[in-house]
Amino acid sequence: MSSPSATPPRKPAPRRLVAVVVLVPVLAALALWAFAWPAARTAPRDLPLGVAGPAAAVTQVERQLSAHDGAFDVHRYADEPAAREAIEDRDVYGAVVVTPQGPKLLTASAASPAVAQLLQQAVAGQAAAEGTQVETVDVVPAPEKDPRGAALNSSVLPLALAGLAAGAAVTLLGLRGPGAAGALVGVAALIGLIAAALAHSWLGVITGDWWAEAGVFALMTLAVSAAVAGFAALLGPAGIGLMAATVMLIGNPFSGAASAPQMLPEPVGTIGQWLPPGAGTTLLRSVSFFDGAAAVGPALTLTWWAALGLGAVLLGARLKADATSPEPTPAREPATAA
């Protein structure tokens, strides 16, 4: 008795093959553009910088800074204490103070080590060309264990990945409605505690209030995870891919974590602050090094992402329940006697 012939393997459909061949290079090109283009075009663009001192001397400094066309957004202050206060309030990244002994440069490496270095090169280089020396004072220094901000910058991607993983897991495990929302909040809170324990207690790369930092880490994670689960609840599994692409290909390289939003090409810096990685980085710097100065804007951005994501999770569950619930059978009227 002859055995039945084996079914020949199915050949991939030509359209699917073409889609793979075309889509993968396009995604690779998009990723290279998103990460490489902002890095290659890093330069100051309307970077907030203060000047303080006598009016005539300040005017001269402003004229010198204007030689860097469009690089600095200059703010005038009456004296050095006012300039220091502006730096501590995150109104400016640094300030040039004109004193009888010569120019003094105030920086804040905690706000951005890259910007602090750039200001030293720009101001000190200009003074050296004129035969003078510039005293540099770091008003808000970066932590000794992370003077270049590398550890803080490196924390953005893991938290984004954690948020993506949490949102995808909640979706793929079939959690819906209040159960899914509760799981997202619980996971984010736990990640916040772990991240603060690692970054603050163990590594010592952030130095602010421990619980406030844990809250920032948790809110960053929840903003991403809730958005992933919310998109998936409304759009299906494609929502996971859409949010993942938004966070990884736009939010992460546009965050300005390695430098500052004003160091990225426009409108990259602005867009990055509308997304969780950029808003989270700015909020973490404010809470960790500046006693919460300028924290309201990024905190509201993260809160909106988290609230809208959780709202979408609840709405998606409600819509699915309404779509699957059987329609009530109309009651029959009792037959009347003839």
mmCIF file with all atom_site columns, N, CA, C and O in Angstrom, residues 247-269:
data_model
loop_
_atom_site.group_PDB
_atom_site.id
_atom_site.type_symbol
_atom_site.label_atom_id
_atom_site.label_alt_id
_atom_site.label_comp_id
_atom_site.label_asym_id
_atom_site.label_entity_id
_atom_site.label_seq_id
_atom_site.pdbx_PDB_ins_code
_atom_site.Cartn_x
_atom_site.Cartn_y
_atom_site.Cartn_z
_atom_site.occupancy
_atom_site.B_iso_or_equiv
_atom_site.pdbx_formal_charge
_atom_site.auth_seq_id
_atom_site.auth_comp_id
_atom_site.auth_asym_id
_atom_site.auth_atom_id
_atom_site.pdbx_PDB_model_num
ATOM 1  N N  . VAL A 1 247 ? 8.184  55.629 20.167 1.00 0.00 ? 247 VAL A N  1
ATOM 2  C CA . VAL A 1 247 ? 9.096  55.810 21.306 1.00 0.00 ? 247 VAL A CA 1
ATOM 3  C C  . VAL A 1 247 ? 10.543 55.581 20.902 1.00 0.00 ? 247 VAL A C  1
ATOM 4  O O  . VAL A 1 247 ? 11.435 56.371 21.247 1.00 0.00 ? 247 VAL A O  1
ATOM 5  N N  . MET A 1 248 ? 10.801 54.506 20.169 1.00 0.00 ? 248 MET A N  1
ATOM 6  C CA . MET A 1 248 ? 12.183 54.122 19.873 1.00 0.00 ? 248 MET A CA 1
ATOM 7  C C  . MET A 1 248 ? 12.790 54.941 18.744 1.00 0.00 ? 248 MET A C  1
ATOM 8  O O  . MET A 1 248 ? 13.981 55.276 18.795 1.00 0.00 ? 248 MET A O  1
ATOM 9  N N  . LEU A 1 249 ? 12.014 55.247 17.705 1.00 0.00 ? 249 LEU A N  1
ATOM 10 C CA . LEU A 1 249 ? 12.576 55.920 16.535 1.00 0.00 ? 249 LEU A CA 1
ATOM 11 C C  . LEU A 1 249 ? 12.416 57.442 16.587 1.00 0.00 ? 249 LEU A C  1
ATOM 12 O O  . LEU A 1 249 ? 13.076 58.144 15.823 1.00 0.00 ? 249 LEU A O  1
ATOM 13 N N  . ILE A 1 250 ? 11.542 57.938 17.442 1.00 0.00 ? 250 ILE A N  1
ATOM 14 C CA . ILE A 1 250 ? 11.347 59.386 17.547 1.00 0.00 ? 250 ILE A CA 1
ATOM 15 C C  . ILE A 1 250 ? 11.646 59.869 18.967 1.00 0.00 ? 250 ILE A C  1
ATOM 16 O O  . ILE A 1 250 ? 12.463 60.761 19.177 1.00 0.00 ? 250 ILE A O  1
ATOM 17 N N  . GLY A 1 251 ? 10.974 59.278 19.933 1.00 0.00 ? 251 GLY A N  1
ATOM 18 C CA . GLY A 1 251 ? 11.120 59.761 21.304 1.00 0.00 ? 251 GLY A CA 1
ATOM 19 C C  . GLY A 1 251 ? 12.520 59.645 21.848 1.00 0.00 ? 251 GLY A C  1
ATOM 20 O O  . GLY A 1 251 ? 13.032 60.586 22.472 1.00 0.00 ? 251 GLY A O  1
ATOM 21 N N  . ASN A 1 252 ? 13.177 58.516 21.625 1.00 0.00 ? 252 ASN A N  1
ATOM 22 C CA . ASN A 1 252 ? 14.506 58.327 22.206 1.00 0.00 ? 252 ASN A CA 1
ATOM 23 C C  . ASN A 1 252 ? 15.569 59.214 21.559 1.00 0.00 ? 252 ASN A C  1
ATOM 24 O O  . ASN A 1 252 ? 16.256 59.953 22.267 1.00 0.00 ? 252 ASN A O  1
ATOM 25 N N  . PRO A 1 253 ? 15.742 59.218 20.234 1.00 0.00 ? 253 PRO A N  1
ATOM 26 C CA . PRO A 1 253 ? 16.784 60.085 19.649 1.00 0.00 ? 253 PRO A CA 1
ATOM 27 C C  . PRO A 1 253 ? 16.458 61.563 19.704 1.00 0.00 ? 253 PRO A C  1
ATOM 28 O O  . PRO A 1 253 ? 17.360 62.393 19.654 1.00 0.00 ? 253 PRO A O  1
ATOM 29 N N  . PHE A 1 254 ? 15.167 61.914 19.822 1.00 0.00 ? 254 PHE A N  1
ATOM 30 C CA . PHE A 1 254 ? 14.774 63.319 19.876 1.00 0.00 ? 254 PHE A CA 1
ATOM 31 C C  . PHE A 1 254 ? 14.691 63.843 21.307 1.00 0.00 ? 254 PHE A C  1
ATOM 32 O O  . PHE A 1 254 ? 14.303 64.986 21.517 1.00 0.00 ? 254 PHE A O  1
ATOM 33 N N  . SER A 1 255 ? 15.061 63.044 22.296 1.00 0.00 ? 255 SER A N  1
ATOM 34 C CA . SER A 1 255 ? 14.878 63.441 23.697 1.00 0.00 ? 255 SER A CA 1
ATOM 35 C C  . SER A 1 255 ? 15.847 64.533 24.136 1.00 0.00 ? 255 SER A C  1
ATOM 36 O O  . SER A 1 255 ? 15.559 65.266 25.077 1.00 0.00 ? 255 SER A O  1
ATOM 37 N N  . GLY A 1 256 ? 17.000 64.635 23.481 1.00 0.00 ? 256 GLY A N  1
ATOM 38 C CA . GLY A 1 256 ? 17.999 65.610 23.916 1.00 0.00 ? 256 GLY A CA 1
ATOM 39 C C  . GLY A 1 256 ? 18.685 65.222 25.207 1.00 0.00 ? 256 GLY A C  1
ATOM 40 O O  . GLY A 1 256 ? 19.308 66.072 25.857 1.00 0.00 ? 256 GLY A O  1
ATOM 41 N N  . ALA A 1 257 ? 18.601 63.949 25.590 1.00 0.00 ? 257 ALA A N  1
ATOM 42 C CA . ALA A 1 257 ? 19.183 63.522 26.857 1.00 0.00 ? 257 ALA A CA 1
ATOM 43 C C  . ALA A 1 257 ? 20.693 63.687 26.880 1.00 0.00 ? 257 ALA A C  1
ATOM 44 O O  . ALA A 1 257 ? 21.272 64.007 27.917 1.00 0.00 ? 257 ALA A O  1
ATOM 45 N N  . ALA A 1 258 ? 21.342 63.486 25.745 1.00 0.00 ? 258 ALA A N  1
ATOM 46 C CA . ALA A 1 258 ? 22.798 63.566 25.708 1.00 0.00 ? 258 ALA A CA 1
ATOM 47 C C  . ALA A 1 258 ? 23.311 64.995 25.651 1.00 0.00 ? 258 ALA A C  1
ATOM 48 O O  . ALA A 1 258 ? 24.491 65.232 25.918 1.00 0.00 ? 258 ALA A O  1
ATOM 49 N N  . SER A 1 259 ? 22.447 65.942 25.315 1.00 0.00 ? 259 SER A N  1
ATOM 50 C CA . SER A 1 259 ? 22.884 67.344 25.221 1.00 0.00 ? 259 SER A CA 1
ATOM 51 C C  . SER A 1 259 ? 21.816 68.251 25.814 1.00 0.00 ? 259 SER A C  1
ATOM 52 O O  . SER A 1 259 ? 21.802 68.487 27.019 1.00 0.00 ? 259 SER A O  1
ATOM 53 N N  . ALA A 1 260 ? 20.902 68.734 24.989 1.00 0.00 ? 260 ALA A N  1
ATOM 54 C CA . ALA A 1 260 ? 19.795 69.578 25.424 1.00 0.00 ? 260 ALA A CA 1
ATOM 55 C C  . ALA A 1 260 ? 18.846 69.731 24.240 1.00 0.00 ? 260 ALA A C  1
ATOM 56 O O  . ALA A 1 260 ? 19.278 69.631 23.082 1.00 0.00 ? 260 ALA A O  1
ATOM 57 N N  . PRO A 1 261 ? 17.569 69.975 24.482 1.00 0.00 ? 261 PRO A N  1
ATOM 58 C CA . PRO A 1 261 ? 16.649 70.157 23.349 1.00 0.00 ? 261 PRO A CA 1
ATOM 59 C C  . PRO A 1 261 ? 17.072 71.277 22.417 1.00 0.00 ? 261 PRO A C  1
ATOM 60 O O  . PRO A 1 261 ? 16.873 71.185 21.197 1.00 0.00 ? 261 PRO A O  1
ATOM 61 N N  . GLN A 1 262 ? 17.667 72.341 22.970 1.00 0.00 ? 262 GLN A N  1
ATOM 62 C CA . GLN A 1 262 ? 18.080 73.483 22.144 1.00 0.00 ? 262 GLN A CA 1
ATOM 63 C C  . GLN A 1 262 ? 19.344 73.191 21.344 1.00 0.00 ? 262 GLN A C  1
ATOM 64 O O  . GLN A 1 262 ? 19.791 74.033 20.571 1.00 0.00 ? 262 GLN A O  1
ATOM 65 N N  . MET A 1 263 ? 19.918 72.001 21.514 1.00 0.00 ? 263 MET A N  1
ATOM 66 C CA . MET A 1 263 ? 21.093 71.615 20.746 1.00 0.00 ? 263 MET A CA 1
ATOM 67 C C  . MET A 1 263 ? 20.724 70.760 19.533 1.00 0.00 ? 263 MET A C  1
ATOM 68 O O  . MET A 1 263 ? 21.598 70.381 18.750 1.00 0.00 ? 263 MET A O  1
ATOM 69 N N  . LEU A 1 264 ? 19.445 70.443 19.374 1.00 0.00 ? 264 LEU A N  1
ATOM 70 C CA . LEU A 1 264 ? 18.997 69.597 18.277 1.00 0.00 ? 264 LEU A CA 1
ATOM 71 C C  . LEU A 1 264 ? 18.367 70.444 17.179 1.00 0.00 ? 264 LEU A C  1
ATOM 72 O O  . LEU A 1 264 ? 17.868 71.545 17.436 1.00 0.00 ? 264 LEU A O  1
ATOM 73 N N  . PRO A 1 265 ? 18.366 69.948 15.952 1.00 0.00 ? 265 PRO A N  1
ATOM 74 C CA . PRO A 1 265 ? 17.730 70.706 14.859 1.00 0.00 ? 265 PRO A CA 1
ATOM 75 C C  . PRO A 1 265 ? 16.243 70.906 15.124 1.00 0.00 ? 265 PRO A C  1
ATOM 76 O O  . PRO A 1 265 ? 15.585 70.048 15.714 1.00 0.00 ? 265 PRO A O  1
ATOM 77 N N  . GLU A 1 266 ? 15.722 72.030 14.682 1.00 0.00 ? 266 GLU A N  1
ATOM 78 C CA . GLU A 1 266 ? 14.286 72.269 14.809 1.00 0.00 ? 266 GLU A CA 1
ATOM 79 C C  . GLU A 1 266 ? 13.538 71.529 13.697 1.00 0.00 ? 266 GLU A C  1
ATOM 80 O O  . GLU A 1 266 ? 14.032 71.437 12.580 1.00 0.00 ? 266 GLU A O  1
ATOM 81 N N  . PRO A 1 267 ? 12.348 70.981 14.009 1.00 0.00 ? 267 PRO A N  1
ATOM 82 C CA . PRO A 1 267 ? 11.654 71.012 15.306 1.00 0.00 ? 267 PRO A CA 1
ATOM 83 C C  . PRO A 1 267 ? 11.924 69.788 16.166 1.00 0.00 ? 267 PRO A C  1
ATOM 84 O O  . PRO A 1 267 ? 11.091 69.423 16.981 1.00 0.00 ? 267 PRO A O  1
ATOM 85 N N  . VAL A 1 268 ? 13.057 69.141 15.951 1.00 0.00 ? 268 VAL A N  1
ATOM 86 C CA . VAL A 1 268 ? 13.357 67.902 16.670 1.00 0.00 ? 268 VAL A CA 1
ATOM 87 C C  . VAL A 1 268 ? 13.323 68.110 18.181 1.00 0.00 ? 268 VAL A C  1
ATOM 88 O O  . VAL A 1 268 ? 12.712 67.333 18.920 1.00 0.00 ? 268 VAL A O  1
ATOM 89 N N  . GLY A 1 269 ? 13.983 69.160 18.672 1.00 0.00 ? 269 GLY A N  1
ATOM 90 C CA . GLY A 1 269 ? 14.023 69.394 20.103 1.00 0.00 ? 269 GLY A CA 1
ATOM 91 C C  . GLY A 1 269 ? 12.645 69.591 20.711 1.00 0.00 ? 269 GLY A C  1
ATOM 92 O O  . GLY A 1 269 ? 12.351 69.073 21.793 1.00 0.00 ? 269 GLY A O  1
#
